């Protein structure tokens, strides 16, 4: 870990330079996390630890393979989280404090980390159990069933997250600003969007960053506005941010992303299917459904996700531009959206103009500078 005390105080560095440093730090952490993950998978596989764990659980629980797989998944996920814990502390707590973005104590951060880990364990165990059920009972078509399960699981999580998951980390309460609530509701309803309410999102006690979102599906759909946003932005800027989110709704971007994500997931599972059989035999595992071969499954999926990441990010950036265009047209000009984007860049310490290859490879959103230029160009074409 870098020695933070050897660096100049961040407050003495110009804001734009801070943003570039913060971006570079996260890019380096992405690479470090990737190398450590691949190294941990290799060590888990080649040391025989994965095979020994699976064998020990079979000795203990016999033919109860669902129980064996579930305990294996739990221990493996927890073990990887423990291995990556120092990096998590640095990336999510130390670095955020260094750049003035976090307001959490170490104890508060650790409590949230444990909540997140518990959720990760539950979701991970369920998903791994399902994958190995498919591998056991449909070894030739498991990739199709895995894709269906993945998509259904993602849709369910999207629907329940505002009700079951997000409140574990932040406070939500009805927004106590009748005039703004009326404007937001009227604005949403004019676009044909029905929401159950407009909520104040309690970010301030944990972070200095700003955020807003349209979350949930159907009866769980709601508008959430961060208190850090409400304090710094004009109503027009807040409505412009909301217009961007409504643009996603109007363009059916959730459905688009589900379809594109399904296609990528299907391709990933299919490629893994074609490669996994060879690798399982090469390393001497009993079969595709041998839980001891789990590191091979993860490696195949990880490699595929890295190769296709620029494609999925590129499509996501296109949808963000389209949502910006909707916001500009809805607001009658670019100024509210541009003002909001500039404030968000400063508040969230976003690099306004990262290297194009970094944006192409890693960013799901276009750079702020490109979004501002595009917003003005859309207005000029009217």
Short mmCIF file of C-alpha atoms in Angstrom, two decimals:
data_model
loop_
_atom_site.label_atom_id
_atom_site.label_comp_id
_atom_site.label_asym_id
_atom_site.label_seq_id
_atom_site.Cartn_x
_atom_site.Cartn_y
_atom_site.Cartn_z
CA UNK A 1 0.00 0.00 0.00
CA UNK A 2 1.25 3.53 -0.74
CA UNK A 3 2.51 5.60 2.17
CA UNK A 4 -0.12 8.28 2.34
CA UNK A 5 1.92 10.42 4.72
CA UNK A 6 4.64 10.90 2.10
CA UNK A 7 2.24 12.67 -0.28
CA UNK A 8 1.38 16.38 -0.15
CA UNK A 9 -1.95 17.28 1.48
CA UNK A 10 -4.70 16.76 -1.06
CA UNK A 11 -6.37 20.03 -0.07
CA UNK A 12 -3.31 21.87 -1.44
CA UNK A 13 -3.70 20.29 -4.89
CA UNK A 14 -5.97 21.88 -7.54
CA UNK A 15 -9.31 20.10 -7.85
CA UNK A 16 -8.78 19.00 -11.45
CA UNK A 17 -5.40 17.49 -10.57
CA UNK A 18 -7.03 15.69 -7.63
CA UNK A 19 -9.57 14.22 -10.04
CA UNK A 20 -6.84 12.95 -12.37
CA UNK A 21 -4.92 11.44 -9.46
CA UNK A 22 -8.07 9.85 -8.07
CA UNK A 23 -8.90 8.36 -11.48
CA UNK A 24 -5.34 7.04 -11.89
CA UNK A 25 -5.43 5.50 -8.41
CA UNK A 26 -8.64 3.63 -9.21
CA UNK A 27 -7.26 2.44 -12.53
CA UNK A 28 -4.18 1.06 -10.78
CA UNK A 29 -6.39 -0.59 -8.17
CA UNK A 30 -8.45 -2.22 -10.94
CA UNK A 31 -5.28 -3.74 -12.37
CA UNK A 32 -3.99 -4.81 -8.95
CA UNK A 33 -7.34 -6.38 -8.09
CA UNK A 34 -7.35 -8.26 -11.40
CA UNK A 35 -3.81 -9.59 -10.92
CA UNK A 36 -4.54 -10.65 -7.35
CA UNK A 37 -7.77 -12.38 -8.39
CA UNK A 38 -6.07 -14.36 -11.14
CA UNK A 39 -3.19 -15.19 -8.80
CA UNK A 40 -5.55 -16.34 -6.06
CA UNK A 41 -7.50 -18.52 -8.51
CA UNK A 42 -4.26 -20.08 -9.76
CA UNK A 43 -3.03 -20.73 -6.22
CA UNK A 44 -6.40 -22.20 -5.22
CA UNK A 45 -6.30 -24.55 -8.20
CA UNK A 46 -2.64 -25.54 -8.49
CA UNK A 47 -2.00 -25.89 -4.76
CA UNK A 48 -4.74 -28.50 -4.57
CA UNK A 49 -6.60 -26.46 -1.94
CA UNK A 50 -9.82 -26.46 -3.97
CA UNK A 51 -9.69 -30.23 -4.48
CA UNK A 52 -8.82 -30.85 -0.83
CA UNK A 53 -11.68 -28.71 0.40
CA UNK A 54 -14.17 -30.47 -1.88
CA UNK A 55 -12.84 -33.90 -0.88
CA UNK A 56 -13.00 -33.06 2.82
CA UNK A 57 -16.60 -31.87 2.53
CA UNK A 58 -17.59 -35.02 0.64
CA UNK A 59 -16.00 -37.15 3.35
CA UNK A 60 -17.95 -35.24 5.97
CA UNK A 61 -21.33 -35.00 4.23
CA UNK A 62 -21.27 -37.93 1.81
CA UNK A 63 -23.83 -37.86 -1.00
CA UNK A 64 -25.42 -34.58 0.11
CA UNK A 65 -23.83 -32.80 -2.85
CA UNK A 66 -26.03 -29.70 -2.57
CA UNK A 67 -24.77 -29.21 0.98
CA UNK A 68 -21.19 -29.90 -0.12
CA UNK A 69 -21.45 -27.34 -2.93
CA UNK A 70 -23.10 -24.74 -0.73
CA UNK A 71 -20.47 -24.98 2.03
CA UNK A 72 -17.68 -25.01 -0.56
CA UNK A 73 -19.12 -21.85 -2.14
CA UNK A 74 -19.46 -20.13 1.24
CA UNK A 75 -15.90 -20.93 2.32
CA UNK A 76 -14.48 -19.97 -1.07
CA UNK A 77 -16.27 -16.62 -1.31
CA UNK A 78 -15.38 -15.77 2.29
CA UNK A 79 -11.77 -16.81 1.73
CA UNK A 80 -11.39 -14.63 -1.34
CA UNK A 81 -12.98 -11.70 0.49
CA UNK A 82 -10.53 -12.16 3.38
CA UNK A 83 -7.61 -12.30 0.92
CA UNK A 84 -8.74 -9.06 -0.77
CA UNK A 85 -9.69 -7.32 2.49
CA UNK A 86 -6.57 -5.12 2.81
CA UNK A 87 -7.11 -3.86 -0.73
CA UNK A 88 -10.78 -3.20 0.05
CA UNK A 89 -9.84 -1.14 3.11
CA UNK A 90 -7.44 0.95 1.08
CA UNK A 91 -9.66 1.39 -2.00
CA UNK A 92 -12.98 1.98 -0.26
CA UNK A 93 -11.95 3.71 2.96
CA UNK A 94 -8.39 5.07 3.01
CA UNK A 95 -8.40 6.47 -0.52
CA UNK A 96 -11.89 7.94 -0.15
CA UNK A 97 -10.83 9.75 3.02
CA UNK A 98 -7.61 10.96 1.44
CA UNK A 99 -9.58 12.76 -1.25
CA UNK A 100 -12.29 14.00 1.10
CA UNK A 101 -15.09 11.91 -0.38
CA UNK A 102 -15.86 9.72 2.65
CA UNK A 103 -17.26 10.85 5.99
CA UNK A 104 -17.43 7.39 7.54
CA UNK A 105 -15.40 6.21 10.48
CA UNK A 106 -13.46 3.01 10.03
CA UNK A 107 -15.98 1.25 12.28
CA UNK A 108 -18.90 2.52 10.20
CA UNK A 109 -17.21 1.48 6.98
CA UNK A 110 -16.45 -1.97 8.39
CA UNK A 111 -20.09 -2.47 9.40
CA UNK A 112 -21.20 -1.65 5.85
CA UNK A 113 -18.48 -3.96 4.52
CA UNK A 114 -19.84 -6.83 6.63
CA UNK A 115 -23.37 -6.15 5.37
CA UNK A 116 -22.12 -6.18 1.79
CA UNK A 117 -20.16 -9.36 2.40
CA UNK A 118 -23.23 -11.09 3.85
CA UNK A 119 -25.26 -10.11 0.78
CA UNK A 120 -22.44 -11.28 -1.48
CA UNK A 121 -22.31 -14.61 0.35
CA UNK A 122 -26.06 -15.19 0.02
CA UNK A 123 -26.18 -14.23 -3.65
CA UNK A 124 -22.96 -16.07 -4.45
CA UNK A 125 -23.99 -19.31 -2.77
CA UNK A 126 -27.41 -19.28 -4.47
CA UNK A 127 -25.88 -18.58 -7.87
CA UNK A 128 -23.13 -21.19 -7.57
CA UNK A 129 -25.59 -23.80 -6.34
CA UNK A 130 -27.82 -23.13 -9.35
CA UNK A 131 -24.93 -23.30 -11.84
CA UNK A 132 -23.81 -26.67 -10.52
CA UNK A 133 -27.35 -28.01 -10.56
CA UNK A 134 -27.42 -27.17 -14.27
CA UNK A 135 -23.96 -28.69 -14.79
CA UNK A 136 -25.09 -31.88 -13.05
CA UNK A 137 -28.46 -32.42 -14.74
CA UNK A 138 -27.97 -30.70 -18.11
CA UNK A 139 -24.24 -30.90 -18.90
CA UNK A 140 -24.77 -30.16 -22.60
CA UNK A 141 -27.30 -27.35 -22.18
CA UNK A 142 -26.29 -25.93 -18.81
CA UNK A 143 -25.15 -22.67 -20.41
CA UNK A 144 -28.69 -21.96 -21.65
CA UNK A 145 -30.22 -22.57 -18.22
CA UNK A 146 -27.45 -20.53 -16.61
CA UNK A 147 -28.25 -17.60 -18.89
CA UNK A 148 -31.96 -17.77 -18.09
CA UNK A 149 -31.25 -17.95 -14.37
CA UNK A 150 -28.74 -15.08 -14.55
CA UNK A 151 -31.20 -12.78 -16.31
CA UNK A 152 -34.11 -13.68 -14.02
CA UNK A 153 -31.90 -13.22 -10.97
CA UNK A 154 -30.78 -9.78 -12.18
CA UNK A 155 -34.37 -8.65 -12.80
CA UNK A 156 -35.48 -9.81 -9.34
CA UNK A 157 -32.55 -8.01 -7.69
CA UNK A 158 -33.40 -4.82 -9.58
CA UNK A 159 -36.96 -5.02 -8.29
CA UNK A 160 -36.16 -5.80 -4.65
CA UNK A 161 -33.01 -3.72 -4.17
CA UNK A 162 -34.85 -0.47 -3.24
CA UNK A 163 -36.90 -2.32 -0.62
CA UNK A 164 -34.53 -4.92 0.82
CA UNK A 165 -30.93 -3.96 0.05
CA UNK A 166 -30.43 -0.19 -0.24
CA UNK A 167 -32.10 0.56 3.15
CA UNK A 168 -29.44 -1.59 4.81
CA UNK A 169 -26.84 1.03 3.88
CA UNK A 170 -28.71 4.35 3.72
CA UNK A 171 -31.71 6.07 5.25
CA UNK A 172 -34.64 6.84 2.97
CA UNK A 173 -37.53 9.09 3.88
CA UNK A 174 -40.19 10.92 1.88
CA UNK A 175 -38.80 14.20 0.58
CA UNK A 176 -40.05 17.04 2.81
CA UNK A 177 -40.21 19.67 0.10
CA UNK A 178 -43.78 19.77 -1.26
CA UNK A 179 -42.99 22.22 -4.07
CA UNK A 180 -40.08 20.15 -5.38
CA UNK A 181 -42.01 16.88 -4.93
CA UNK A 182 -44.91 18.29 -6.95
CA UNK A 183 -42.54 19.42 -9.73
CA UNK A 184 -40.74 16.09 -9.78
CA UNK A 185 -43.98 14.10 -9.83
CA UNK A 186 -45.49 16.27 -12.55
CA UNK A 187 -42.27 16.03 -14.52
CA UNK A 188 -42.23 12.22 -14.26
CA UNK A 189 -45.94 11.79 -14.97
CA UNK A 190 -45.70 13.99 -18.07
CA UNK A 191 -43.25 11.41 -19.40
CA UNK A 192 -45.66 8.57 -18.60
CA UNK A 193 -43.64 7.38 -15.61
CA UNK A 194 -45.49 6.16 -12.51
CA UNK A 195 -43.52 6.12 -9.24
CA UNK A 196 -44.58 5.28 -5.70
CA UNK A 197 -42.84 8.33 -4.28
CA UNK A 198 -39.95 10.79 -4.18
CA UNK A 199 -37.46 10.02 -1.40
CA UNK A 200 -34.58 11.81 0.28
CA UNK A 201 -31.52 9.56 0.07
CA UNK A 202 -29.36 9.89 3.17
CA UNK A 203 -25.85 10.10 1.74
CA UNK A 204 -24.44 13.00 3.73
CA UNK A 205 -23.53 11.06 6.85
CA UNK A 206 -21.32 8.71 4.82
CA UNK A 207 -20.10 10.55 1.75
CA UNK A 208 -19.57 13.98 0.20
CA UNK A 209 -20.52 12.73 -3.26
CA UNK A 210 -23.81 13.48 -4.98
CA UNK A 211 -26.20 11.04 -6.59
CA UNK A 212 -29.79 10.52 -7.69
CA UNK A 213 -31.54 7.57 -9.27
CA UNK A 214 -34.71 6.04 -10.58
CA UNK A 215 -34.75 2.65 -8.89
CA UNK A 216 -36.91 -0.44 -8.80
CA UNK A 217 -39.49 -1.96 -11.11
CA UNK A 218 -43.28 -1.72 -11.11
CA UNK A 219 -44.56 -1.26 -7.56
CA UNK A 220 -41.05 -0.72 -6.19
CA UNK A 221 -40.13 2.05 -8.68
CA UNK A 222 -39.20 5.28 -6.93
CA UNK A 223 -37.17 8.44 -7.38
CA UNK A 224 -34.37 8.89 -4.86
CA UNK A 225 -32.48 12.18 -4.50
CA UNK A 226 -29.31 12.34 -2.44
CA UNK A 227 -29.30 14.94 0.32
CA UNK A 228 -25.83 15.97 -0.88
CA UNK A 229 -27.48 16.76 -4.22
CA UNK A 230 -30.43 18.63 -2.77
CA UNK A 231 -28.15 21.00 -0.86
CA UNK A 232 -26.00 22.13 -3.81
CA UNK A 233 -28.13 22.03 -6.94
CA UNK A 234 -30.88 24.26 -8.27
CA UNK A 235 -34.30 22.77 -8.95
CA UNK A 236 -33.64 23.06 -12.68
CA UNK A 237 -30.42 21.10 -12.33
CA UNK A 238 -32.15 18.44 -10.23
CA UNK A 239 -34.89 18.17 -12.85
CA UNK A 240 -32.23 17.86 -15.57
CA UNK A 241 -30.66 14.94 -13.72
CA UNK A 242 -34.11 13.41 -13.34
CA UNK A 243 -34.79 14.03 -17.04
CA UNK A 244 -31.67 12.03 -17.85
CA UNK A 245 -32.97 9.13 -15.76
CA UNK A 246 -36.42 9.42 -17.35
CA UNK A 247 -34.67 9.36 -20.71
CA UNK A 248 -33.43 5.89 -19.87
CA UNK A 249 -37.01 4.92 -19.04
CA UNK A 250 -38.47 6.45 -22.20
CA UNK A 251 -35.86 4.76 -24.37
CA UNK A 252 -36.52 1.42 -22.61
CA UNK A 253 -32.84 1.22 -21.74
CA UNK A 254 -33.43 -1.26 -18.93
CA UNK A 255 -34.97 -3.67 -21.44
CA UNK A 256 -32.20 -2.90 -23.93
CA UNK A 257 -29.52 -3.59 -21.34
CA UNK A 258 -31.26 -6.78 -20.22
CA UNK A 259 -31.31 -8.00 -23.81
CA UNK A 260 -27.71 -7.03 -24.51
CA UNK A 261 -26.62 -8.41 -21.14
CA UNK A 262 -28.46 -11.64 -21.87
CA UNK A 263 -26.68 -12.01 -25.21
CA UNK A 264 -23.29 -11.36 -23.65
CA UNK A 265 -24.06 -13.71 -20.75
CA UNK A 266 -25.21 -16.44 -23.16
CA UNK A 267 -22.02 -16.02 -25.21
CA UNK A 268 -19.91 -16.11 -22.06
CA UNK A 269 -21.54 -19.24 -20.71
CA UNK A 270 -21.37 -20.91 -24.15
CA UNK A 271 -17.66 -20.16 -24.58
CA UNK A 272 -17.06 -21.37 -21.03
CA UNK A 273 -19.02 -24.54 -21.86
CA UNK A 274 -16.79 -25.24 -24.86
CA UNK A 275 -13.57 -24.63 -22.92
CA UNK A 276 -14.50 -26.01 -19.51
CA UNK A 277 -14.89 -29.62 -20.64
CA UNK A 278 -11.33 -29.68 -21.96
CA UNK A 279 -9.90 -27.99 -18.85
CA UNK A 280 -11.78 -30.24 -16.41
CA UNK A 281 -10.41 -33.34 -18.16
CA UNK A 282 -6.93 -31.80 -18.42
CA UNK A 283 -6.75 -31.17 -14.68
CA UNK A 284 -8.20 -34.56 -13.78
CA UNK A 285 -11.48 -33.55 -12.18
CA UNK A 286 -14.38 -36.03 -12.04
CA UNK A 287 -16.63 -34.03 -14.36
CA UNK A 288 -18.15 -30.65 -15.14
CA UNK A 289 -20.23 -30.80 -11.96
CA UNK A 290 -17.20 -31.41 -9.71
CA UNK A 291 -17.23 -28.37 -7.44
CA UNK A 292 -13.47 -28.68 -7.01
CA UNK A 293 -13.11 -27.36 -10.58
CA UNK A 294 -14.80 -24.08 -9.61
CA UNK A 295 -11.60 -21.98 -10.09
CA UNK A 296 -11.59 -23.04 -13.76
CA UNK A 297 -15.20 -21.92 -14.21
CA UNK A 298 -14.47 -18.55 -12.62
CA UNK A 299 -11.32 -18.05 -14.69
CA UNK A 300 -13.17 -18.73 -17.96
CA UNK A 301 -15.99 -16.32 -17.08
CA UNK A 302 -13.54 -13.68 -15.85
CA UNK A 303 -11.48 -13.84 -19.02
CA UNK A 304 -14.57 -13.57 -21.20
CA UNK A 305 -15.88 -10.59 -19.21
CA UNK A 306 -12.55 -8.78 -19.66
CA UNK A 307 -12.53 -9.38 -23.41
CA UNK A 308 -16.12 -8.15 -23.83
CA UNK A 309 -15.94 -5.30 -21.31
CA UNK A 310 -15.15 -2.64 -23.97
CA UNK A 311 -18.18 -3.79 -25.97
CA UNK A 312 -20.63 -3.62 -23.05
CA UNK A 313 -19.14 -0.32 -21.85
CA UNK A 314 -19.36 1.13 -25.34
CA UNK A 315 -23.04 0.25 -25.61
CA UNK A 316 -23.67 1.72 -22.16
CA UNK A 317 -22.00 5.00 -23.17
CA UNK A 318 -24.26 5.22 -26.22
CA UNK A 319 -27.33 4.89 -24.01
CA UNK A 320 -25.98 7.59 -21.68
CA UNK A 321 -25.59 9.99 -24.61
CA UNK A 322 -29.16 9.20 -25.69
CA UNK A 323 -30.47 9.92 -22.18
CA UNK A 324 -28.53 13.21 -22.14
CA UNK A 325 -30.15 14.15 -25.46
CA UNK A 326 -33.58 13.49 -23.98
CA UNK A 327 -32.73 15.69 -20.98
CA UNK A 328 -31.55 18.57 -23.20
CA UNK A 329 -34.70 18.45 -25.31
CA UNK A 330 -36.99 18.09 -22.29
CA UNK A 331 -35.40 20.99 -20.41
CA UNK A 332 -35.46 23.23 -23.49
CA UNK A 333 -31.70 23.69 -23.63
CA UNK A 334 -28.36 22.34 -22.39
CA UNK A 335 -27.72 24.73 -19.50
CA UNK A 336 -29.46 22.81 -16.65
CA UNK A 337 -27.88 19.49 -17.62
CA UNK A 338 -24.45 21.00 -18.25
CA UNK A 339 -24.59 22.83 -14.92
CA UNK A 340 -25.51 19.60 -13.13
CA UNK A 341 -22.78 17.61 -14.89
CA UNK A 342 -20.12 20.18 -14.03
CA UNK A 343 -21.18 20.20 -10.39
CA UNK A 344 -21.26 16.40 -10.25
CA UNK A 345 -17.76 16.23 -11.75
CA UNK A 346 -16.44 18.58 -9.09
CA UNK A 347 -18.37 17.05 -6.21
CA UNK A 348 -17.60 13.42 -7.11
CA UNK A 349 -14.03 14.15 -8.20
CA UNK A 350 -14.53 12.85 -11.73
CA UNK A 351 -11.79 13.29 -14.29
CA UNK A 352 -13.47 15.50 -16.89
CA UNK A 353 -11.28 14.28 -19.73
CA UNK A 354 -9.59 10.91 -19.08
CA UNK A 355 -7.44 9.32 -21.79
CA UNK A 356 -9.70 8.02 -24.55
CA UNK A 357 -8.31 4.49 -24.28
CA UNK A 358 -9.13 4.43 -20.55
CA UNK A 359 -12.67 5.61 -21.27
CA UNK A 360 -13.02 3.07 -24.08
CA UNK A 361 -11.82 0.21 -21.90
CA UNK A 362 -13.13 0.93 -18.41
CA UNK A 363 -15.88 3.55 -18.37
CA UNK A 364 -19.59 2.79 -18.66
CA UNK A 365 -20.31 6.56 -18.88
CA UNK A 366 -18.81 9.06 -21.34
CA UNK A 367 -16.41 11.63 -19.93
CA UNK A 368 -17.95 14.84 -18.59
CA UNK A 369 -16.18 16.91 -21.27
CA UNK A 370 -17.68 14.81 -24.09
CA UNK A 371 -21.13 14.91 -22.50
CA UNK A 372 -20.98 18.70 -22.21
CA UNK A 373 -19.87 19.10 -25.84
CA UNK A 374 -22.56 16.69 -27.01
CA UNK A 375 -25.25 18.51 -25.00
CA UNK A 376 -24.37 21.84 -26.62
CA UNK A 377 -24.26 20.26 -30.08
CA UNK A 378 -27.74 18.77 -29.60
CA UNK A 379 -29.09 22.21 -28.68
CA UNK A 380 -27.37 23.75 -31.69
CA UNK A 381 -29.08 21.31 -34.07
CA UNK A 382 -32.57 22.23 -32.87
#
